[in-house]
Short mmCIF file of C-alpha atoms and ligand atoms in Angstrom, two decimals:
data_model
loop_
_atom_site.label_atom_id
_atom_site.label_comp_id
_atom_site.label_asym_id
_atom_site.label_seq_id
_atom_site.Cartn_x
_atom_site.Cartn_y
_atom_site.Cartn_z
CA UNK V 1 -32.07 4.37 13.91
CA UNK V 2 -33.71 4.94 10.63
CA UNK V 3 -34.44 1.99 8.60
CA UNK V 4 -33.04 3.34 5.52
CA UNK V 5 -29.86 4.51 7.74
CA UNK V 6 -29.44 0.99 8.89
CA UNK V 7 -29.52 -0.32 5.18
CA UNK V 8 -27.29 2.20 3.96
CA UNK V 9 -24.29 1.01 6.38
CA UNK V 10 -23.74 -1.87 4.73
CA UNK V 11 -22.88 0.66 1.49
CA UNK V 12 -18.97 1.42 1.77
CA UNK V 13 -17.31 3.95 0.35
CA UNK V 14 -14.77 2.26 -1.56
CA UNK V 15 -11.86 4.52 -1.09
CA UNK V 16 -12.57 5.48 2.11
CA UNK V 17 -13.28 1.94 2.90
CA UNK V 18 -15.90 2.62 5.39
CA UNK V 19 -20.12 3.03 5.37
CA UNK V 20 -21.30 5.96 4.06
CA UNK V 21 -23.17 6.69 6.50
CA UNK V 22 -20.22 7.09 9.37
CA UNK V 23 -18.66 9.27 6.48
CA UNK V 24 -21.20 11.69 6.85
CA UNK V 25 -22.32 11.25 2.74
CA UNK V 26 -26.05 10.40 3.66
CA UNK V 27 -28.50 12.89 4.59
CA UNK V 28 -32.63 11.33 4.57
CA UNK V 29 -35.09 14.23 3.50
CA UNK V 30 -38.21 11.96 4.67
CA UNK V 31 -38.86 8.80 5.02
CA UNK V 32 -42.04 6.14 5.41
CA UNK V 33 -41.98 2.92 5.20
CA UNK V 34 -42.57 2.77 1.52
CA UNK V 35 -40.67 5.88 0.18
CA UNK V 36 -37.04 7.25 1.02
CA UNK V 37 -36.39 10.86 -0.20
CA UNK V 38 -32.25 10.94 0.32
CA UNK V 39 -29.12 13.29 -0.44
CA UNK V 40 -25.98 11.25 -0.77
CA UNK V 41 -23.03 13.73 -0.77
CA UNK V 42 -19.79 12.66 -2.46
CA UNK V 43 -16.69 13.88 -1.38
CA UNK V 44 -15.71 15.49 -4.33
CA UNK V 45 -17.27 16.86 -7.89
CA UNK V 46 -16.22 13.92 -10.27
CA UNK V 47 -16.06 11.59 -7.78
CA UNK V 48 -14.77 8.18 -9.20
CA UNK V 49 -17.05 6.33 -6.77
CA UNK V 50 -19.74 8.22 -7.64
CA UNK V 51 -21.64 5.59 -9.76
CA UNK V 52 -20.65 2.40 -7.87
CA UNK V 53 -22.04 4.67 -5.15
CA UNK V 54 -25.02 5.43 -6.35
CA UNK V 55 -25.58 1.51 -7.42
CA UNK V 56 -24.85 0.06 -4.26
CA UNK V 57 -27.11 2.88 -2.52
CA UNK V 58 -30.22 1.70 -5.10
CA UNK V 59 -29.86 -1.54 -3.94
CA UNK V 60 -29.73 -1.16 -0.87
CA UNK V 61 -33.00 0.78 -0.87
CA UNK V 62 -34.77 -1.67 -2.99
CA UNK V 63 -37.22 -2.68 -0.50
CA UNK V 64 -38.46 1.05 -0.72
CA UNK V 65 -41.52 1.04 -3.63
CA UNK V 66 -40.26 4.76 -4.15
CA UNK V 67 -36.63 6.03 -4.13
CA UNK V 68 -35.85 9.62 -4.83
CA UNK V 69 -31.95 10.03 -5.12
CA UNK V 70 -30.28 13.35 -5.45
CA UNK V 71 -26.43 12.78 -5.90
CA UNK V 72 -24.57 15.73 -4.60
CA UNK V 73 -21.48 16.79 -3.40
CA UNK V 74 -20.16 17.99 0.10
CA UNK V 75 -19.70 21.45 0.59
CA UNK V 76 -16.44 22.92 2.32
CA UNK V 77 -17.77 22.69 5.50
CA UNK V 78 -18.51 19.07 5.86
CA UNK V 79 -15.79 18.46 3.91
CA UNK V 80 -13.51 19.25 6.65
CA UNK V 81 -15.67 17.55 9.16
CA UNK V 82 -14.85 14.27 7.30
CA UNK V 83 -10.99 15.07 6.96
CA UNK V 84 -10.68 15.83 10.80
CA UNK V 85 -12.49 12.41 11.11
CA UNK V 86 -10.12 10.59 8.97
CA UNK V 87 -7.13 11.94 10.49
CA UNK V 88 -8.60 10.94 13.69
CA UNK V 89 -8.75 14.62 14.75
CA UNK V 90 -4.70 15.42 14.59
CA UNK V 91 -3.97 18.41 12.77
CA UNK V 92 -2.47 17.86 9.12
CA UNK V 93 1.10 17.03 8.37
CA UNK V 94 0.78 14.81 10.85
CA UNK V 95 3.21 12.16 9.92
CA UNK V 96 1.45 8.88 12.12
CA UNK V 97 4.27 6.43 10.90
CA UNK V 98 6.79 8.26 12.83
CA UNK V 99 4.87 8.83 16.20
CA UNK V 100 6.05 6.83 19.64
CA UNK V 101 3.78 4.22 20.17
CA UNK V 102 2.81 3.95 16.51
CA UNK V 103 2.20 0.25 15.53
CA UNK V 104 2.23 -0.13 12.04
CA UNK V 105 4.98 -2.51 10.93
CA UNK V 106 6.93 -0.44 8.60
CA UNK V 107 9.48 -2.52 6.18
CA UNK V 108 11.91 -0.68 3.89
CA UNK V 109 12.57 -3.46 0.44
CA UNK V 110 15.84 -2.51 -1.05
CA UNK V 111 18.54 -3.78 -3.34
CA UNK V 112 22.09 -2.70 -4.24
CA UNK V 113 21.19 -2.95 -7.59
CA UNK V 114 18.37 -2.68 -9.92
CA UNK V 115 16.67 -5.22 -11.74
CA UNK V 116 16.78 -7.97 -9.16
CA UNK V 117 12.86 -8.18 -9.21
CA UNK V 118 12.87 -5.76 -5.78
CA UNK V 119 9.10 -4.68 -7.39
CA UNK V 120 7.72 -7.37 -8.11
CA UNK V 121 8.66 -9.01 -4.58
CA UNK V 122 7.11 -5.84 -2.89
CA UNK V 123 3.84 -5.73 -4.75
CA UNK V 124 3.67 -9.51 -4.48
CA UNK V 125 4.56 -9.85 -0.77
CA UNK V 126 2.21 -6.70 0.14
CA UNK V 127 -0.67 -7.88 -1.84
CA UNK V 128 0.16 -11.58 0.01
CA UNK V 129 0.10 -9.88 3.35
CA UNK V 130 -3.26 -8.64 2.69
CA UNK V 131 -4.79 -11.48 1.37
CA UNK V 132 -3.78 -12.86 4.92
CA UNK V 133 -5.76 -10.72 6.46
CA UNK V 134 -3.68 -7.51 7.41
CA UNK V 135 -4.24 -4.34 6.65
CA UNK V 136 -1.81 -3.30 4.03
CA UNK V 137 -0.17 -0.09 2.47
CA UNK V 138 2.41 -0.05 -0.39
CA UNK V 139 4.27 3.24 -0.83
CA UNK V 140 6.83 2.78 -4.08
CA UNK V 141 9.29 5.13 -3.13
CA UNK V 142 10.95 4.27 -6.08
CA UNK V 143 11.47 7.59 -7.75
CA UNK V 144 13.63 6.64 -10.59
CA UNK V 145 12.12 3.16 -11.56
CA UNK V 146 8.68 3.51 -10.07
CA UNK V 147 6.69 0.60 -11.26
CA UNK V 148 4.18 -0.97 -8.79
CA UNK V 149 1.10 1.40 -10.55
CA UNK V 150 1.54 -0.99 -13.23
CA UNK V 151 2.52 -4.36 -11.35
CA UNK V 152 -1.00 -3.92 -9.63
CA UNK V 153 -2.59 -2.43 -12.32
CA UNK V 154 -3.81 0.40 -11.13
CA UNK V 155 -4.78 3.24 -14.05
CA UNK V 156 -5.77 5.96 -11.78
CA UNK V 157 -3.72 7.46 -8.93
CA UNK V 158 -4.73 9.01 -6.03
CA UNK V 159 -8.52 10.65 -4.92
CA UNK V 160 -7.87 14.56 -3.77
CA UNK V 161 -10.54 15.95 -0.80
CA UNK V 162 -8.07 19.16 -1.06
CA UNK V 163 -5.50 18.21 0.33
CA UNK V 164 -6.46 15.02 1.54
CA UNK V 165 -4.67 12.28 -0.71
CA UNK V 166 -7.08 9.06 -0.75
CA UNK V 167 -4.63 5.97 -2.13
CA UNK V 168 -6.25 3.91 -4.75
CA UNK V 169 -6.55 0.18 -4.09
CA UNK V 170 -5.52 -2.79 -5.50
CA UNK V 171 -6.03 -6.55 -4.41
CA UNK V 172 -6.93 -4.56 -0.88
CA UNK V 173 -3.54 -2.56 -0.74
CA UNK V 174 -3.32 1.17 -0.52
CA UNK V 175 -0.62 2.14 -2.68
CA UNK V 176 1.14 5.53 -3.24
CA UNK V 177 3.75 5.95 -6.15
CA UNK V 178 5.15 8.77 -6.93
CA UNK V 179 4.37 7.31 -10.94
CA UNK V 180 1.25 8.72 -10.27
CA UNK V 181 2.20 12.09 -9.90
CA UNK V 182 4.51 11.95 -13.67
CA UNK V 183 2.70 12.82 -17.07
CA UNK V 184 4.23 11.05 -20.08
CA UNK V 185 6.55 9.15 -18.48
CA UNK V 186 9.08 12.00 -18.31
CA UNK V 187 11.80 11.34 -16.27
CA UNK V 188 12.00 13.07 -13.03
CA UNK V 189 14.82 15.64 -11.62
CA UNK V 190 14.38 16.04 -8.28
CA UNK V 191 16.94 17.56 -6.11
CA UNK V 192 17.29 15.89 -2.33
CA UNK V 193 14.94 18.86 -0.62
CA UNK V 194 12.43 18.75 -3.20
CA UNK V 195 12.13 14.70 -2.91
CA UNK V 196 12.46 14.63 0.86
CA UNK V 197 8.96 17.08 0.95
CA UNK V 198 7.93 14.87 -1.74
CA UNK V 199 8.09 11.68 0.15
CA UNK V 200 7.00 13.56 3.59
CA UNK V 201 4.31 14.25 1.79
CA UNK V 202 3.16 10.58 1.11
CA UNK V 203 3.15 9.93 4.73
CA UNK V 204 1.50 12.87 6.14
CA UNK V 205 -0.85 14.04 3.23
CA UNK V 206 -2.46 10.53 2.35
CA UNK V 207 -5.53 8.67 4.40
CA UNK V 208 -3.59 5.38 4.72
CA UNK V 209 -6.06 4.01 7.50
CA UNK V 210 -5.01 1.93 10.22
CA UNK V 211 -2.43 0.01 8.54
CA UNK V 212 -0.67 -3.05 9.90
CA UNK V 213 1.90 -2.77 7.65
CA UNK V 214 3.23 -0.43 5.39
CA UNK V 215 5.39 -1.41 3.35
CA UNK V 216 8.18 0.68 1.34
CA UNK V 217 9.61 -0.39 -2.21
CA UNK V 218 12.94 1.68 -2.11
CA UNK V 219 15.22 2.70 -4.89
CA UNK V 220 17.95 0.48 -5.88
CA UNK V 221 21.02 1.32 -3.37
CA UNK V 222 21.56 4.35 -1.47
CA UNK V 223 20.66 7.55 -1.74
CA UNK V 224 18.71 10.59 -0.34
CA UNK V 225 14.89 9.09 -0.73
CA UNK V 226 16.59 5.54 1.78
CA UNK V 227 18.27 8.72 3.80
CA UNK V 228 14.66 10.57 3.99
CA UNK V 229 12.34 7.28 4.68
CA UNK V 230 14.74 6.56 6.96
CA UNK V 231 14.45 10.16 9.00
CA UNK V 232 10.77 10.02 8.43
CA UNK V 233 9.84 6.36 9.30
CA UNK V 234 12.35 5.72 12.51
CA UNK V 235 10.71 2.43 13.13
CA UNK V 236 11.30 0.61 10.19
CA UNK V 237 12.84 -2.92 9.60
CA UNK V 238 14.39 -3.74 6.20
CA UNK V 239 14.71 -6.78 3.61
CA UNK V 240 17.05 -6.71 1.52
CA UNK V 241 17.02 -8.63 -2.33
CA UNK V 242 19.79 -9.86 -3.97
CA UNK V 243 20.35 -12.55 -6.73
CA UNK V 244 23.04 -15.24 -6.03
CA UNK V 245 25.72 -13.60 -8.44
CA UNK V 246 28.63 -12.74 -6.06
CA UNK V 247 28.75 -9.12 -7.83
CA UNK V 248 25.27 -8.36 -7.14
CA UNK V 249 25.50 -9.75 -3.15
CA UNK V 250 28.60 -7.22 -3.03
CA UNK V 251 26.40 -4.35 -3.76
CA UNK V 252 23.37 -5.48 -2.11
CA UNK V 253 25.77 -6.22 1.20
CA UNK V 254 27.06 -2.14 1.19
CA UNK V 255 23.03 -0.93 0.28
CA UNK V 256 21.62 -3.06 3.18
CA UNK V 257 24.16 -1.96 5.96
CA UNK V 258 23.14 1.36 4.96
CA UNK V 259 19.47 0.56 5.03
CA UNK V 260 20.10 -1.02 8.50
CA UNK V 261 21.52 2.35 9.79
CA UNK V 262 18.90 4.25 8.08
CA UNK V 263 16.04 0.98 8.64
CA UNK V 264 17.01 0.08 12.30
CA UNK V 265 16.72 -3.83 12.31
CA UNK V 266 17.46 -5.89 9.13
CA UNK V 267 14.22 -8.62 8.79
CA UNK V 268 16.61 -11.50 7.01
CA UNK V 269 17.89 -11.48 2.73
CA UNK V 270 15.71 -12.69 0.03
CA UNK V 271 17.57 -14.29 -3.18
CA UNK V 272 15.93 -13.79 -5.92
CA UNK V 273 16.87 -15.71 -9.46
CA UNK V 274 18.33 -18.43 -7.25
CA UNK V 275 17.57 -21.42 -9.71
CA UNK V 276 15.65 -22.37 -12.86
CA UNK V 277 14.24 -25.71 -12.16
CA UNK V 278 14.41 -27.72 -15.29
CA UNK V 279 12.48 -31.24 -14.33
CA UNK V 280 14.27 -33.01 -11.63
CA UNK V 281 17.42 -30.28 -11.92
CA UNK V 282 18.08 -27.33 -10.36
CA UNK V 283 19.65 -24.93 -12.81
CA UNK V 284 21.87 -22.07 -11.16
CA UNK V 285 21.98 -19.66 -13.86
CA UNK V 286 23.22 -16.45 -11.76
CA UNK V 287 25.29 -18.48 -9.93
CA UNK V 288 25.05 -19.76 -5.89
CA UNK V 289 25.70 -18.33 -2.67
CA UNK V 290 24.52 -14.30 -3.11
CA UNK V 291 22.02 -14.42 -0.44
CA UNK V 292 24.24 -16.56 2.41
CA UNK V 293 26.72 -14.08 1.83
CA UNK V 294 24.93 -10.54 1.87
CA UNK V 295 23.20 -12.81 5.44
CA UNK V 296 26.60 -13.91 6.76
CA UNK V 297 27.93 -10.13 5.41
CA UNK V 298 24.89 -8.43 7.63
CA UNK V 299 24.85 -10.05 10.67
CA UNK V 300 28.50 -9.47 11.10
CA UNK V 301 28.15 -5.57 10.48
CA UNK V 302 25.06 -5.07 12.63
CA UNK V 303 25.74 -7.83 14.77
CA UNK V 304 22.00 -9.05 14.48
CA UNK V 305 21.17 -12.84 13.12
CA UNK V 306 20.22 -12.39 9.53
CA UNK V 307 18.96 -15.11 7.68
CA UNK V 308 18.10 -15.75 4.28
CA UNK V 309 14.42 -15.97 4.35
CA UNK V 310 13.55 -17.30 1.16
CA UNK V 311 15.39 -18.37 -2.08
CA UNK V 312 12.93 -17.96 -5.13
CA UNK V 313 13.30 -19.65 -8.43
CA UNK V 314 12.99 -17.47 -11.86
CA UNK V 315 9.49 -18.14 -12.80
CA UNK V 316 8.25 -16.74 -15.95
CA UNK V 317 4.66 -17.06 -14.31
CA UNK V 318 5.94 -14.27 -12.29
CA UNK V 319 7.13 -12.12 -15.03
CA UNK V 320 4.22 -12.47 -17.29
CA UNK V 321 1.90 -11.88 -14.02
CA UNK V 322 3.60 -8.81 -13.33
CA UNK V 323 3.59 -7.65 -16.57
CA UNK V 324 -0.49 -7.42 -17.00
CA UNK V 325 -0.17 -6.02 -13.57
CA UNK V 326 -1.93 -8.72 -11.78
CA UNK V 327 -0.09 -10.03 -9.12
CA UNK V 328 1.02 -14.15 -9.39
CA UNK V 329 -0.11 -14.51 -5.32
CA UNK V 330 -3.54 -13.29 -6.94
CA UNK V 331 -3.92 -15.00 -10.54
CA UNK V 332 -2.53 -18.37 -9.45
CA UNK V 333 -2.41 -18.98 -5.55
CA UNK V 334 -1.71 -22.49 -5.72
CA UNK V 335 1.31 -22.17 -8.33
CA UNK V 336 5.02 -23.09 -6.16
CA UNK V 337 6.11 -19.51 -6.54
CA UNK V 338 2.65 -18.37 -5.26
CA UNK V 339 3.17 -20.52 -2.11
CA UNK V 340 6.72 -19.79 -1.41
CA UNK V 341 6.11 -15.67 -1.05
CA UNK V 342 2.78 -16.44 0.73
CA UNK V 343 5.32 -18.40 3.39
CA UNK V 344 7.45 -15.25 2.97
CA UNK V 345 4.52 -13.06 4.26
CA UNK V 346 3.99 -15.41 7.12
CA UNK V 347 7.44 -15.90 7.95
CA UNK V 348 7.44 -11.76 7.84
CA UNK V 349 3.90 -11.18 9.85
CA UNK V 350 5.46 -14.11 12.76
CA UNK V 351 8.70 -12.07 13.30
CA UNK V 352 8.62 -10.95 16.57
CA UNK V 353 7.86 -7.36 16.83
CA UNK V 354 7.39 -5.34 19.65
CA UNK V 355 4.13 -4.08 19.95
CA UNK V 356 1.91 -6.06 17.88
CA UNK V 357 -1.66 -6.29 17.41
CA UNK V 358 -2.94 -3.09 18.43
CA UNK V 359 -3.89 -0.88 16.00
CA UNK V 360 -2.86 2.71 15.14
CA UNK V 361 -4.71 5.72 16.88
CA UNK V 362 -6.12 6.87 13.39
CA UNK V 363 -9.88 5.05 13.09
CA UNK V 364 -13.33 5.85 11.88
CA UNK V 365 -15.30 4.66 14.97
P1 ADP T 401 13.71 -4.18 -9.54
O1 ADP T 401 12.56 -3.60 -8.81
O2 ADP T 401 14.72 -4.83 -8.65
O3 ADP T 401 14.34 -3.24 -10.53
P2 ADP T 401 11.72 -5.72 -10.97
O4 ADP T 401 10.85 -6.22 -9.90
O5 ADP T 401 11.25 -4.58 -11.81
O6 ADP T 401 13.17 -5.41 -10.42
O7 ADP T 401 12.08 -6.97 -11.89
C1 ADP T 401 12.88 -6.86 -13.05
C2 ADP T 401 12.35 -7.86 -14.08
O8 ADP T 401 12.60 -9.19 -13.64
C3 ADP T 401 10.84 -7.77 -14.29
O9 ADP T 401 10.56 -7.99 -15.64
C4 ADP T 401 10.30 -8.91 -13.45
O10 ADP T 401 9.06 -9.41 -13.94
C5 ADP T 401 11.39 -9.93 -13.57
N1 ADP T 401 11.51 -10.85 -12.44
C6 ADP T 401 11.61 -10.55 -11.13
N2 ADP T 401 11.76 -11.66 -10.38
C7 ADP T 401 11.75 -12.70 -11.23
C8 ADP T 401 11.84 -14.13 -11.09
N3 ADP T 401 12.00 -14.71 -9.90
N4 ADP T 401 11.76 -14.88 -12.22
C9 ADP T 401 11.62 -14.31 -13.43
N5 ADP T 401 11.52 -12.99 -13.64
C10 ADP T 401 11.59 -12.19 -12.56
#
């Protein structure tokens, strides 16, 4: 192999996540062993990689006394070269999620209600799972109250090679929100067939790699998107959040039998809010007893053991965190809330599951 080829795999696209060189972006004009004379060809025009790109690339070359760099772009034809690549040559609208044999853990979060910190449990369990070493995705399927984008603080949404979504990524997650797809905040009307393509379309029209999870932040209680995920993504597993107030168990009981019969198997309850800890005392401000119950409640409906997996304090670390849209499992690992969801994602990655470990028939190499 070419010298400068050899230096130029360690450059990664960062969307793409892979060298630019198995992308097909490099093409070397001539080369001796003190000059390079290279075309790097971006996916796109306005590529938002473009300049990290073209910095990494420069220093990878630096060795080279003369470097002449032509950033370009791909035209049509190796354009779809690279797409077949990335979808692992299946045709498009391929949905990968929903294929037998496919072994990404899929895992549906919902709530009866909203406003029981569902979000900020998602982006802060998904970002966990990552930083444990698994290959994330994050889809907020929340259509009404979308609001990971901002949790993770991500300003951009998604990369288009036509029609080719690449996620952006945060703390190593690919995430997909349909907030990225709404100007101005307006408030979006979507009819159940419109927002069943609309989600269909998150699964089959975006690279999400070779995930090991993927997990789903669904909209409060039931409705058509749980219905639709739950068509589209057979396989998944759910978790359901509650907070300790009898009321709220009561409607997060009737949302997760549904997302059980939509989800397949229930993972276990998470109670959120359970106490404020106020020195040595434990203050139950919402009450005790939501998450036993929507457990005890479960297991007796679907006749599987569900357990509560976790009760979590109210933290204002986690509020403020969330709030500048960097995740508490990120900006302070070592705080107690930190280290109980980064037990959560463990407890969650060591639940038995099939047909773990191998990893999904869509790969660069
Ligand atoms: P949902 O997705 O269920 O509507 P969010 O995740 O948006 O709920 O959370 C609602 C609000 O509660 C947010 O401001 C969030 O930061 C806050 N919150 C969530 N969990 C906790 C907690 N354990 N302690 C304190 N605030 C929390």
């Amino acid at each position: 192999m070419s010298n400068a080829l050899a230096l130029l795999e360690k450059v990664i696209d960062p969307e793409l996540r892979a060298p630019i060189t198995e992308l097909g972006m490099v093409e070397i004009r001539s080369e001796t062993e003190d000059a390079i004379d290279l075309k790097i060809k971006l996916t796109i025009v306005g590529c938002p990689a473009a300049q990290k790109i073209e910095r990494d690339v420069r220093a990878a070359l630096e060795s080279y006394e003369f470097v002449s760099l032509e950033m370009s772009t791909m035209n049509q034809q190796e354009r779809d070269e690279l797409k077949q690549k990335l979808r692992g040559g299946k045709p498009a609208r391929f949905n990968p999620f929903a294929q037998p044999g496919n072994l990404t853990q899929v895992i549906f979060v919902g709530s009866g209600k909203g406003g029981v910190g569902k979000s900020t449990i998602t982006a802060n369990l998904a970002v966990a799972l990552a930083s444990q070493g698994f290959k994330v995705g994050l889809l907020d399927a929340d259509i009404f109250g979308y609001s990971i984008p901002g949790q993770l603080g991500i300003k951009s949404g998604p990369t288009k090679v036509d029609d080719l979504m690449l996620p952006p990524i945060a703390y190593d997650v690919r995430v997909m929100s349909i907030g990225f797809f709404v100007t101005d905040n307006q408030p979006i009307a979507w009819r159940g067939p419109m927002l069943h393509r609309a989600i269909e379309q998150f699964l089959t029209d975006v690279y999400w790699g070779d995930l090991d999870f993927l997990v789903v932040d669904l909209p409060p209680g039931t409705g058509d998107v749980a219905i639709s995920l739950g068509q589209l993504l057979p396989g998944a597993k759910s978790l359901v959040i509650t907070t300790p107030q009898a009321a709220a168990a009561q409607v997060a009981e009737r949302s997760g039998s549904i997302s059980g019969q939509v989800g397949g198997e229930v993972l276990g309850v998470i109670e959120n809010m359970s106490y404020l800890q106020s020195g040595s005392e434990r203050l139950e401000i919402f009450g005790s007893g939501g998450g036993a119950a929507v457990a005890a409640a479960l297991s007796k409906k679907t006749g599987q053991d569900v357990d509560v997996l976790v009760q979590l304090p109210i933290s204002s670390e986690l509020r403020a965190a969330s709030d500048i849209g960097e995740p508490l499992v990120v900006s302070d690992p070592e705080s107690e809330m930190s280290q109980l969801l980064a037990g959560l994602a463990k407890k969650i990655a060591g639940l038995p599951r099939g047909l773990s470990g191998k990893r999904l028939d869509i790969s660069l190499r």
